[in-house]
mmCIF file of C-alpha atoms in Angstrom:
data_model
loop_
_atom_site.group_PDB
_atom_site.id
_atom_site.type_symbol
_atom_site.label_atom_id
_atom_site.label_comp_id
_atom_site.label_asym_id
_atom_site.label_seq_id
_atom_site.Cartn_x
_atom_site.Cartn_y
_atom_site.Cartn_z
ATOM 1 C CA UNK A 11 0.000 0.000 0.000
ATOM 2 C CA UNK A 12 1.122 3.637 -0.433
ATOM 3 C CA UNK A 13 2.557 5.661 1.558
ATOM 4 C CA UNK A 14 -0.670 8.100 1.811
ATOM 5 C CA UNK A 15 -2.887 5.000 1.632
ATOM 6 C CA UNK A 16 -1.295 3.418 5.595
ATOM 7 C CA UNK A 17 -1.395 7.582 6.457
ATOM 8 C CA UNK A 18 -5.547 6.898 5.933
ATOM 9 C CA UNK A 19 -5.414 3.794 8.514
ATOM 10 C CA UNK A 20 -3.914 5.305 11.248
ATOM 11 C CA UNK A 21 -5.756 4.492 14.605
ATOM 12 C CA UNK A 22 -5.923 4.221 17.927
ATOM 13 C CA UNK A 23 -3.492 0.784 19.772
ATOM 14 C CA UNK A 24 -6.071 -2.068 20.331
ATOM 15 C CA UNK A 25 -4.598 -2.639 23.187
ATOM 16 C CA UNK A 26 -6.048 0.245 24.671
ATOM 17 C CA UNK A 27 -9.753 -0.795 23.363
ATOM 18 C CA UNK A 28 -9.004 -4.150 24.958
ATOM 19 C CA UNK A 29 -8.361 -2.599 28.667
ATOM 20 C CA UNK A 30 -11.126 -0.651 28.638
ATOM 21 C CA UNK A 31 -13.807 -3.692 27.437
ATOM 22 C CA UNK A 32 -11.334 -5.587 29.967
ATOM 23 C CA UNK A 33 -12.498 -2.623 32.597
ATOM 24 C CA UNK A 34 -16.165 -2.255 31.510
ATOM 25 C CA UNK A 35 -16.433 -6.888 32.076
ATOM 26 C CA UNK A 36 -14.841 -6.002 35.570
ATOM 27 C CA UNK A 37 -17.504 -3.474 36.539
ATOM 28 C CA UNK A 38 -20.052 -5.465 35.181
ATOM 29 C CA UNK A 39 -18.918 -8.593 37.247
ATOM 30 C CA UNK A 40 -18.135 -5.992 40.380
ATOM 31 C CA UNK A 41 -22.010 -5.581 40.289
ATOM 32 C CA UNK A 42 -22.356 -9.908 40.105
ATOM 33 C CA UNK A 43 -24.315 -8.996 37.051
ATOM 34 C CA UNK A 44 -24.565 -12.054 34.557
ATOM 35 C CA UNK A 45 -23.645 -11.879 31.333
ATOM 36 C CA UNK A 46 -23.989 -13.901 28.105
ATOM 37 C CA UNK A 47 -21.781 -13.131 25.669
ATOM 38 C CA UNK A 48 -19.033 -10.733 25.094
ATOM 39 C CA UNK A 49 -18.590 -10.772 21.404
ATOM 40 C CA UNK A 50 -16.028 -8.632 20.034
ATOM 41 C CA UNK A 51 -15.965 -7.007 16.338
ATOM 42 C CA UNK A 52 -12.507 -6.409 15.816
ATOM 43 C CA UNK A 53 -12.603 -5.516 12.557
ATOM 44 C CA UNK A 54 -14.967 -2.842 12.753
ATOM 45 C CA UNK A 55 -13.202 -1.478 16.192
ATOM 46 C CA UNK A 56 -16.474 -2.103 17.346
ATOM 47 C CA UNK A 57 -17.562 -4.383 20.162
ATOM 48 C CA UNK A 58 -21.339 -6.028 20.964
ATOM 49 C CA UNK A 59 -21.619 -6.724 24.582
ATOM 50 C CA UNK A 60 -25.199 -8.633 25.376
ATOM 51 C CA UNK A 61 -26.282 -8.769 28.864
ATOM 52 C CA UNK A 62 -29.079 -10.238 30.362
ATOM 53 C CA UNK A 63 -29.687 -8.630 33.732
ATOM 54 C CA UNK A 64 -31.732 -5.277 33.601
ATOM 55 C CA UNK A 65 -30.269 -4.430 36.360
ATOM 56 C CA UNK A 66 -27.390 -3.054 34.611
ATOM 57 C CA UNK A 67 -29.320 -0.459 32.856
ATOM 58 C CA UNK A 68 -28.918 1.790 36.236
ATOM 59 C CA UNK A 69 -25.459 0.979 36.662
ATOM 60 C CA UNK A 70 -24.613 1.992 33.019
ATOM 61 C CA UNK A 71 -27.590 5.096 32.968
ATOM 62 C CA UNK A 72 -24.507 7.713 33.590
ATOM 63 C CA UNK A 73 -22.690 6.046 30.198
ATOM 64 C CA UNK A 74 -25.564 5.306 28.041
ATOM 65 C CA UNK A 75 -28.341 7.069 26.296
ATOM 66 C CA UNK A 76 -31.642 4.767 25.600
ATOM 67 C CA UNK A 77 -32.798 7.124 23.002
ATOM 68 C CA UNK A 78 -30.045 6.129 20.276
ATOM 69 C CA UNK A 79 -31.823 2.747 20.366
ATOM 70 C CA UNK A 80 -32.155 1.548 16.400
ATOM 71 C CA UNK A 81 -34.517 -1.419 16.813
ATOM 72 C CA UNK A 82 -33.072 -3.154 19.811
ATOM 73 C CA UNK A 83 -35.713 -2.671 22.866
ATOM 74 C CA UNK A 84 -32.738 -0.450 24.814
ATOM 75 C CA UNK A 85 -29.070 0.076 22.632
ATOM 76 C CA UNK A 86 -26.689 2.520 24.432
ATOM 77 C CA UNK A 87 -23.359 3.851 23.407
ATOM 78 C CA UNK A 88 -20.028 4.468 25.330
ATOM 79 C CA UNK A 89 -17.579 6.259 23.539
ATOM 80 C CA UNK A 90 -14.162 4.568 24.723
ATOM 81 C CA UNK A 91 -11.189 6.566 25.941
ATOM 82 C CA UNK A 92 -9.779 5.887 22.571
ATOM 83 C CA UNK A 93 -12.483 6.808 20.681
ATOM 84 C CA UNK A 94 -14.138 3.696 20.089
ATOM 85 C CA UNK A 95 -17.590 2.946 20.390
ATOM 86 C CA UNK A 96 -19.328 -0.131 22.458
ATOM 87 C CA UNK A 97 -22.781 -0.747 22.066
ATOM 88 C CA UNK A 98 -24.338 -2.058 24.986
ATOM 89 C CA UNK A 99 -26.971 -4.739 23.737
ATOM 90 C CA UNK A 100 -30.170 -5.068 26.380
ATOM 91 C CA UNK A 101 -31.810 -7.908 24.194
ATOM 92 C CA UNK A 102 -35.630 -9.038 24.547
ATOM 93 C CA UNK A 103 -36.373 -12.200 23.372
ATOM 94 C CA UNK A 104 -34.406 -11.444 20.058
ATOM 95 C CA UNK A 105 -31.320 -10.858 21.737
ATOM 96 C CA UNK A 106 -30.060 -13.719 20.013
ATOM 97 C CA UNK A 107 -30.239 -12.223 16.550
ATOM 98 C CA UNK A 108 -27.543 -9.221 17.460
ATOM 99 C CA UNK A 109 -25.351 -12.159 18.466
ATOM 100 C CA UNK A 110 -25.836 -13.128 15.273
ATOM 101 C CA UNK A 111 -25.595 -9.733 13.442
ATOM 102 C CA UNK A 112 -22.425 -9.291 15.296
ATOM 103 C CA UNK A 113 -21.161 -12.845 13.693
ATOM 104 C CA UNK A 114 -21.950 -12.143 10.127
ATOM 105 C CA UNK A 115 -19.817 -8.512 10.271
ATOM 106 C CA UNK A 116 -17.524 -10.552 11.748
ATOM 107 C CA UNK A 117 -17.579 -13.293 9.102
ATOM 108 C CA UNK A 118 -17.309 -10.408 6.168
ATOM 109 C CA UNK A 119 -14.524 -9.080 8.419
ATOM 110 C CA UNK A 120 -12.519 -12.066 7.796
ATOM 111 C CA UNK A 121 -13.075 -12.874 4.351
ATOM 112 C CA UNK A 122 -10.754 -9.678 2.901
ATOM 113 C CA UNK A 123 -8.750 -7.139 4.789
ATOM 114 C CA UNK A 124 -9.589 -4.588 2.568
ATOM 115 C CA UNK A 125 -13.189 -4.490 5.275
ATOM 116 C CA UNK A 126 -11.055 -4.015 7.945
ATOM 117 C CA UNK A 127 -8.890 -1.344 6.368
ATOM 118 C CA UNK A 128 -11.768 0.607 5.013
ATOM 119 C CA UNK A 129 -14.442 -0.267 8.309
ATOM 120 C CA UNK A 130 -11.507 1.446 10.763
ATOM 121 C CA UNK A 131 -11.148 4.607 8.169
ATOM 122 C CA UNK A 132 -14.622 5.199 7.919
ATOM 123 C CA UNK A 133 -15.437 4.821 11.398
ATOM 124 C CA UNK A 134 -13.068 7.452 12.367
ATOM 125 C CA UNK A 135 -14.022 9.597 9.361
ATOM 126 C CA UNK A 136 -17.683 9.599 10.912
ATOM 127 C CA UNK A 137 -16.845 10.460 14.256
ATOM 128 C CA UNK A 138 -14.494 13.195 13.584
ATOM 129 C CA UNK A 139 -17.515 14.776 11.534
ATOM 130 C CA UNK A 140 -19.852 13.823 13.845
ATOM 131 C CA UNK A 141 -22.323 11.956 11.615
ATOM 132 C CA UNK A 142 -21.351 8.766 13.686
ATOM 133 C CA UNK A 143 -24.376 9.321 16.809
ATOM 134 C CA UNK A 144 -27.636 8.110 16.935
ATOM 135 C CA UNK A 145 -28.938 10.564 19.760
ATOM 136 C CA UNK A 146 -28.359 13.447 17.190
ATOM 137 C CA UNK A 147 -29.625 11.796 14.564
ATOM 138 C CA UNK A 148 -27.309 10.507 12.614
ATOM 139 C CA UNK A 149 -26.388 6.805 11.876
ATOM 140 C CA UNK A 150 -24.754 4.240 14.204
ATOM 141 C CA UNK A 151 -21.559 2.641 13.507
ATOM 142 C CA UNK A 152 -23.896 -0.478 12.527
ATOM 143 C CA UNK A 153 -25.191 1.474 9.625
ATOM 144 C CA UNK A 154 -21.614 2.652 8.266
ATOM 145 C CA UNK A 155 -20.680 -0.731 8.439
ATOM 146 C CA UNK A 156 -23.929 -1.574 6.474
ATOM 147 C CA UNK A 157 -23.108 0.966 3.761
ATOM 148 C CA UNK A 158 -19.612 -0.403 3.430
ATOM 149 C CA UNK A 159 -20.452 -3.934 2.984
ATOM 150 C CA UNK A 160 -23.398 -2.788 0.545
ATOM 151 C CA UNK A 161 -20.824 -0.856 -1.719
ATOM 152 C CA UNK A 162 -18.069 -3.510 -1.551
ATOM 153 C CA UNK A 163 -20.674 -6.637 -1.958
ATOM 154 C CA UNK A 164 -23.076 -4.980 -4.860
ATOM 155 C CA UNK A 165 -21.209 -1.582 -6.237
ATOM 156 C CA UNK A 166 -17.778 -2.478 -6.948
ATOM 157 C CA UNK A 167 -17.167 -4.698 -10.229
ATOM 158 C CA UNK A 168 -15.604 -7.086 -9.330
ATOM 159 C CA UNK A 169 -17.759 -7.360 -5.725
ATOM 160 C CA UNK A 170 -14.965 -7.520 -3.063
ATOM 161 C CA UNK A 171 -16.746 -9.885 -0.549
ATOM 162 C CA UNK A 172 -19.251 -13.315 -2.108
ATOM 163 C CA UNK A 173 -22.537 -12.517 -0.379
ATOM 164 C CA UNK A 174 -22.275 -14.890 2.940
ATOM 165 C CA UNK A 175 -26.203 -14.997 2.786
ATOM 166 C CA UNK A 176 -26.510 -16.576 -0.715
ATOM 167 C CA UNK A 177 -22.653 -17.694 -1.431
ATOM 168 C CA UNK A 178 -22.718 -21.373 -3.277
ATOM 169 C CA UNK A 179 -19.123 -21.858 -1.853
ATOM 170 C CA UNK A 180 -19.801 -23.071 1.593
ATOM 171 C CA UNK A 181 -22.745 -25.387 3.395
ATOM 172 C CA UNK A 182 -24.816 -22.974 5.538
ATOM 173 C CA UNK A 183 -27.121 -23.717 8.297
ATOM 174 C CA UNK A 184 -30.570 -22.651 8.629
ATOM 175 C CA UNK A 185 -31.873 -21.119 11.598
ATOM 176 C CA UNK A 186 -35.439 -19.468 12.454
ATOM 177 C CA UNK A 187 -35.042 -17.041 15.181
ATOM 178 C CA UNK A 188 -38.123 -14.700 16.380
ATOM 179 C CA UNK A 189 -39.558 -15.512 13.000
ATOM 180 C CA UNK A 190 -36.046 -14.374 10.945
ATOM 181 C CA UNK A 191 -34.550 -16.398 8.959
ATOM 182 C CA UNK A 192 -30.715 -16.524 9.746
ATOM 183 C CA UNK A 193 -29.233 -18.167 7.089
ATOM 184 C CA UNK A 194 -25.569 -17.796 6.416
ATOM 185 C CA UNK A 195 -22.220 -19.576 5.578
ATOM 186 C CA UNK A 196 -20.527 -19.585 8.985
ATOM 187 C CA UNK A 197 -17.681 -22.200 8.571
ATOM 188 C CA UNK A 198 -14.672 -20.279 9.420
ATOM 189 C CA UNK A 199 -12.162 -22.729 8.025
ATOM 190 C CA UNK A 200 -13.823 -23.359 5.305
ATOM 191 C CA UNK A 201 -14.177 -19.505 4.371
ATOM 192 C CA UNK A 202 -10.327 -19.381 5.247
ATOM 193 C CA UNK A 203 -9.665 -22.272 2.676
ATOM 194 C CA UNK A 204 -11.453 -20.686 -0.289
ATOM 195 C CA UNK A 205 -10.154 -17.120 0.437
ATOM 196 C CA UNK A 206 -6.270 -18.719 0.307
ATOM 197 C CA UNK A 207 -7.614 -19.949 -3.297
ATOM 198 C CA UNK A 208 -8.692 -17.310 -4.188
ATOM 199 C CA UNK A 209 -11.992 -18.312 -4.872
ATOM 200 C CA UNK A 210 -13.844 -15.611 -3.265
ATOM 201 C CA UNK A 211 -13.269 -12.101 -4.860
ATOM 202 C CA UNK A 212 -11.361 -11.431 -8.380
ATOM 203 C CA UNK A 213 -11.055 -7.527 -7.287
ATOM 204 C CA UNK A 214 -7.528 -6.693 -6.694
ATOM 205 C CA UNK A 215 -8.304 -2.875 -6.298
ATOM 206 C CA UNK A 216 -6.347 -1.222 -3.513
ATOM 207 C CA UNK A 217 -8.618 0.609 -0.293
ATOM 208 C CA UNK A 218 -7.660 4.117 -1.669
ATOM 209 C CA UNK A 219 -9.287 3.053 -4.547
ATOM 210 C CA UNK A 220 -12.774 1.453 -3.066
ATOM 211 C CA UNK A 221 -12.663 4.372 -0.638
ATOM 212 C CA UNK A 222 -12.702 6.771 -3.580
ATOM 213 C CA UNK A 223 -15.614 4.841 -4.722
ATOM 214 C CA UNK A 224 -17.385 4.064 -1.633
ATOM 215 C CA UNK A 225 -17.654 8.320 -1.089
ATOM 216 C CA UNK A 226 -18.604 8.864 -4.355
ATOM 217 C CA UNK A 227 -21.118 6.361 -4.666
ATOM 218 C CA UNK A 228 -22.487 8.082 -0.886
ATOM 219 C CA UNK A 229 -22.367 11.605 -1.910
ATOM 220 C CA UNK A 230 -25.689 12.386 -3.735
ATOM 221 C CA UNK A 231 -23.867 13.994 -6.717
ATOM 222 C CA UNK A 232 -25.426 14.402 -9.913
ATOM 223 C CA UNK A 233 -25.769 11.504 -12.418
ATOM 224 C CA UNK A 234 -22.944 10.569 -14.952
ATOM 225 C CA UNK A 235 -23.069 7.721 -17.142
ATOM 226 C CA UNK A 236 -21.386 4.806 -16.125
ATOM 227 C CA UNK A 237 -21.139 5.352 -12.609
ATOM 228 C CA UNK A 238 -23.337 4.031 -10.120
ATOM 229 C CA UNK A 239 -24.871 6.227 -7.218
ATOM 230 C CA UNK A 240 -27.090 5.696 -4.305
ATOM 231 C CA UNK A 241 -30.380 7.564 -4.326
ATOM 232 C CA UNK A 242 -31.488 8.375 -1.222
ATOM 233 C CA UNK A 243 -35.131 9.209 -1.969
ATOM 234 C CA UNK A 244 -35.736 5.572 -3.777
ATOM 235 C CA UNK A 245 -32.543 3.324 -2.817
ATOM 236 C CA UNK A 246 -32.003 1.142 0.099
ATOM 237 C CA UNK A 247 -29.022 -0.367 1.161
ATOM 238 C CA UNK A 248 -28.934 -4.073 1.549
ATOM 239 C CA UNK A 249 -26.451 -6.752 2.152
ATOM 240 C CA UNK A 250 -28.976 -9.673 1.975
ATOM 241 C CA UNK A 251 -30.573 -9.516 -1.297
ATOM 242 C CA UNK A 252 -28.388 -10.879 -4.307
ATOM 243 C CA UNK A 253 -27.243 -7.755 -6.167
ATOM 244 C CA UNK A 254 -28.358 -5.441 -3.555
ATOM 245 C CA UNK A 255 -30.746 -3.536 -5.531
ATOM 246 C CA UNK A 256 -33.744 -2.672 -3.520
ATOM 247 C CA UNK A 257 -36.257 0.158 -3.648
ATOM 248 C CA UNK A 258 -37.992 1.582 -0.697
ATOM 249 C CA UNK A 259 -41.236 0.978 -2.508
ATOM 250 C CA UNK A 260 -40.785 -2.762 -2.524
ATOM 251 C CA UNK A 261 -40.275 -3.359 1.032
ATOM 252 C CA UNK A 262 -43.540 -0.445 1.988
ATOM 253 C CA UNK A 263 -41.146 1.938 3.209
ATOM 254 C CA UNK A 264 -42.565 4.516 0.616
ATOM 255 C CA UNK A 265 -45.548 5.101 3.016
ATOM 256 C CA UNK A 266 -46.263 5.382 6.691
ATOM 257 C CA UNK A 267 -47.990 3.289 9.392
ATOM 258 C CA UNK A 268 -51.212 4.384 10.987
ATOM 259 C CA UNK A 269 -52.539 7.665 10.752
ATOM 260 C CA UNK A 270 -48.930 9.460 10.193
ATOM 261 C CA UNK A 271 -50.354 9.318 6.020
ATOM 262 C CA UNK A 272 -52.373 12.871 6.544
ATOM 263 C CA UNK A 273 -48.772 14.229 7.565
ATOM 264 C CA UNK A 274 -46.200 14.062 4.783
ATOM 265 C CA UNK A 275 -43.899 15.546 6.753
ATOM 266 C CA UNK A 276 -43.987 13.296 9.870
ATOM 267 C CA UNK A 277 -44.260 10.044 7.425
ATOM 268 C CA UNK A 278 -40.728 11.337 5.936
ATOM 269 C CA UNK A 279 -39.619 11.429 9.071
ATOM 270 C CA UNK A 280 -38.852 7.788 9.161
ATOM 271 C CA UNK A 281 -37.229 6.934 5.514
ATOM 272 C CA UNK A 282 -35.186 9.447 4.678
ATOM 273 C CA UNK A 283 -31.936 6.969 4.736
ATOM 274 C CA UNK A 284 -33.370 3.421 4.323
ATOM 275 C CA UNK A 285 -30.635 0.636 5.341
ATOM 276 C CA UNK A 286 -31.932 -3.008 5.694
ATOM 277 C CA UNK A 287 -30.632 -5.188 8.542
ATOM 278 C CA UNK A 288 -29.507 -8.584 7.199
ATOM 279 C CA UNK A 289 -32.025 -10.327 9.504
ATOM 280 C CA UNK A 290 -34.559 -8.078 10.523
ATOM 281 C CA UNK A 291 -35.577 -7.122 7.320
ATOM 282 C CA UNK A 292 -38.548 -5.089 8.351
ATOM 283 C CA UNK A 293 -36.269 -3.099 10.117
ATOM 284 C CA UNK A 294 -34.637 0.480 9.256
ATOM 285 C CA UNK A 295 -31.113 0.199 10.740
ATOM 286 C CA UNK A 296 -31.729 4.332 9.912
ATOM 287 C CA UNK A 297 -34.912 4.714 11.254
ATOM 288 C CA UNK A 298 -33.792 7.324 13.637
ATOM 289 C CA UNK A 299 -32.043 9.608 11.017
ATOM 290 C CA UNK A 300 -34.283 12.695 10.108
ATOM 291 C CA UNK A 301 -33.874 14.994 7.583
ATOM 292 C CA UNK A 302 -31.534 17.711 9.607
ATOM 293 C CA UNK A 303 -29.247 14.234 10.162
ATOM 294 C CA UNK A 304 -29.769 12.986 6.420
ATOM 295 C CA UNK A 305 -28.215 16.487 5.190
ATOM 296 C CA UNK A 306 -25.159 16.427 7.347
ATOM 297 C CA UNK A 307 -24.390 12.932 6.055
ATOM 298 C CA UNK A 308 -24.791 13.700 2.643
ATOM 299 C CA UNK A 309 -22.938 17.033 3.463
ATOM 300 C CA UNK A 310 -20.194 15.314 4.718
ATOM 301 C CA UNK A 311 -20.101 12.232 2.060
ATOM 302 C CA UNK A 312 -19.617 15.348 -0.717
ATOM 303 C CA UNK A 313 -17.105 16.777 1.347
ATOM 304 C CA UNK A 314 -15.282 13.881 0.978
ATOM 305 C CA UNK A 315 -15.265 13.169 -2.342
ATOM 306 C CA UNK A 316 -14.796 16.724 -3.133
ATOM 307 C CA UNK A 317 -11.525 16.189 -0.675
ATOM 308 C CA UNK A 318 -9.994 13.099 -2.710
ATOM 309 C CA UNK A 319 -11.093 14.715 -6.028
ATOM 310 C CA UNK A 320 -9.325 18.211 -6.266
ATOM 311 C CA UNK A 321 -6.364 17.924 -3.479
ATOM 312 C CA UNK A 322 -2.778 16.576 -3.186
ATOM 313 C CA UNK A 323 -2.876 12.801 -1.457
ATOM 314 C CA UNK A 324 -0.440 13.418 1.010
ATOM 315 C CA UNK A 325 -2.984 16.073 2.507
ATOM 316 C CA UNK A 326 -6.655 14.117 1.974
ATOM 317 C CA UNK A 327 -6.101 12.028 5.807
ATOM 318 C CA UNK A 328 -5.690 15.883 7.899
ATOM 319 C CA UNK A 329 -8.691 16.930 5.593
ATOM 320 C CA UNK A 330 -10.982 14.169 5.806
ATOM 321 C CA UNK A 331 -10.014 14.096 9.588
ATOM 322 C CA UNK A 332 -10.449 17.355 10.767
ATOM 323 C CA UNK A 333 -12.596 17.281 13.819
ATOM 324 C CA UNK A 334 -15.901 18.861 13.234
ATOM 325 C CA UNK A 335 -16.729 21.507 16.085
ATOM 326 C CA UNK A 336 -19.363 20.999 17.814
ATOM 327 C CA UNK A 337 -22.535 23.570 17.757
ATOM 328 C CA UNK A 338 -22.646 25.636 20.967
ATOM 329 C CA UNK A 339 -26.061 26.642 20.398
ATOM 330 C CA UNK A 340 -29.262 25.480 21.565
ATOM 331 C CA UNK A 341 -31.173 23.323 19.359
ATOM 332 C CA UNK A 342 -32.968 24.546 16.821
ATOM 333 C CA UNK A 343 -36.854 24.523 17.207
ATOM 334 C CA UNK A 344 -37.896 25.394 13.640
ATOM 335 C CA UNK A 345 -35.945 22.140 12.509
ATOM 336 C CA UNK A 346 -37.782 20.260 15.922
ATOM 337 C CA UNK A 347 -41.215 21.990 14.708
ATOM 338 C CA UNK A 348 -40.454 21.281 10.699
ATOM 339 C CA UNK A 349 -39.209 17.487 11.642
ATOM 340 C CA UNK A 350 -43.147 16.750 13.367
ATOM 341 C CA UNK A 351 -44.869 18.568 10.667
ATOM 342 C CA UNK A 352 -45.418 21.709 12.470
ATOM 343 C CA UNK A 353 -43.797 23.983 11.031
ATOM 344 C CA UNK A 354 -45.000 27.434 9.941
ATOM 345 C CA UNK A 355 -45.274 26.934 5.903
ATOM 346 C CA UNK A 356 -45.636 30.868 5.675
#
């Protein structure tokens, strides 16, 4: 890789993400609060911790914020000392899908390092703009990771990763969970085998490269022929479906649910990014994203691409990374009052 290209994938030690889940496990078992699985995402710097004692939701109500939750019953986020998110998992009676969830990243993870390289870049990318928090309205690091695989599984020619949901490679087991089918080729060695092969990608493109793409594709510019963009308004972003072409309209998320259809504006509300989760496919990993949070993500995609497109490499990783300062003023209740439909249309 180039010299600019290991300048992009500079990050915080893992050892440093490691003490703190290492210090999070000890408070947890300080409180003799039982636990079920700690499953950690490496490869997204990104760890799933599922608990099963709601007790801990008082211990952790200093850390966490319930409102970010994205279609778990409670999700919180703690931002580690190194700038690393945990999501703290309270599960229902699903809990066992985001075990799941967390196993299939994990799985795409594995199969090419190119995920890795371009999962840790974008992470930090997102949370140095701020587009990276759920409680503002913006996506969670699950979404990002969503987009990526979308772009590298159904964008990029040759796809980068064999879709683990409908690969012909490896045997995969069936599962019904909560009514969800979890179906997905989960033999490790196996996966190791054919990646040594080289059966499962042709692409030999180097990260600079896809990440050129992957912010283009993202950035709501205008069309040009021969190269593919994601429409926000019609497009949603799946990593199930073979192909990964999906309109909102197929899946009913074109219209609202109960009485919300007399009030355009509060039906919006709830599709203005659409992102499929690979299991819950009823559910909008971006449900929580509203318009004000749709525009500083598309904002921030074009300021990217804009970045890579017109300046010197060795000066696009300070660019991209420049922190994002943070608004000092109080939030803004025409946006609130548009957001609900209440807006004064004067």
């Amino acid at each position: 890789m180039s010299r600019t290209g290991r300048s992009f994938m500079s990050t915080p030690g893992k050892e440093t993400d490691h003490n703190y889940l290492r210090f999070l496990t000890a408070r947890i078992e300080e409180w003799n609060l039982s636990y079920n699985h700690i499953l950690r995402a490496e490869k997204f710097r990104c760890n799933l911790i599922v608990v099963s004692n709601k007790a801990v939701k008082g211990f952790l109500k200093e850390e966490i914020d319930p409102n970010t939750a994205t279609g778990a019953e409670v999700v919180g986020h703690r931002k580690t000392c190194s700038g690393v998110h945990i999501i703290i998992h309270f599960p229902s009676s699903g809990g066992d899908l985001a075990i799941h969830s967390t196993e299939l990243l994990h799985n795409y993870a594995n199969c090419d390092t190119r995920v890795l390289e371009m999962g840790t870049f974008v992470k930090h990318w997102a949370t140095a703009r701020r587009t990276n928090d759920p409680s503002t309205r913006t996506l969670s690091s699950y979404g990002y990771i969503l987009m990526i695989l979308h772009f590298l599984l159904n964008v990029v020619d040759p796809p980068v990763l064999p879709n683990l949901q409908h690969t012909s490679i490896g045997l995969r087991e069936l599962q019904w969970i909560e009514g969800c089918e979890v179906f997905y080729w989960r033999d490790v060695p196996a996966r190791k085998k054919a990646a040594h092969q080289g059966k499962l990608t042709r692409n030999k493109q180097p990260v600079v490269d896809l990440l050129r793409g992957f912010f283009d594709y993202y950035s709501a510019g205008k069309f040009i022929t021969g190269r593919r963009r994601f429409c926000y308004k019609t497009d949603v972003v799946s990593v199930r479906i073979s192909g990964g072409q999906m309109a909102k309209n197929e899946k009913g998320w074109d219209v609202s649910e109960g009485g919300d259809h007399v009030n355009p504006a509060r039906r919006r509300q709830r599709y203005y990014l659409a992102i499929e989760d690979p299991f819950r496919t009823k559910l909008n990993v971006a449900g929580g994203v509203n318009m004000r949070g749709l525009s500083v993500i598309k904002d921030e995609f074009a300021r990217a691409r804009n970045i890579i497109l017109i300046t010197d490499n060795e000066d696009i990783g300070d660019d991209l990374f420049r922190p994002k300062v943070s608004p000092q003023n109080e939030p803004n209740l025409q946006h609130e009052l548009h957001d609900l439909g209440l807006a004064n249309t004067r």
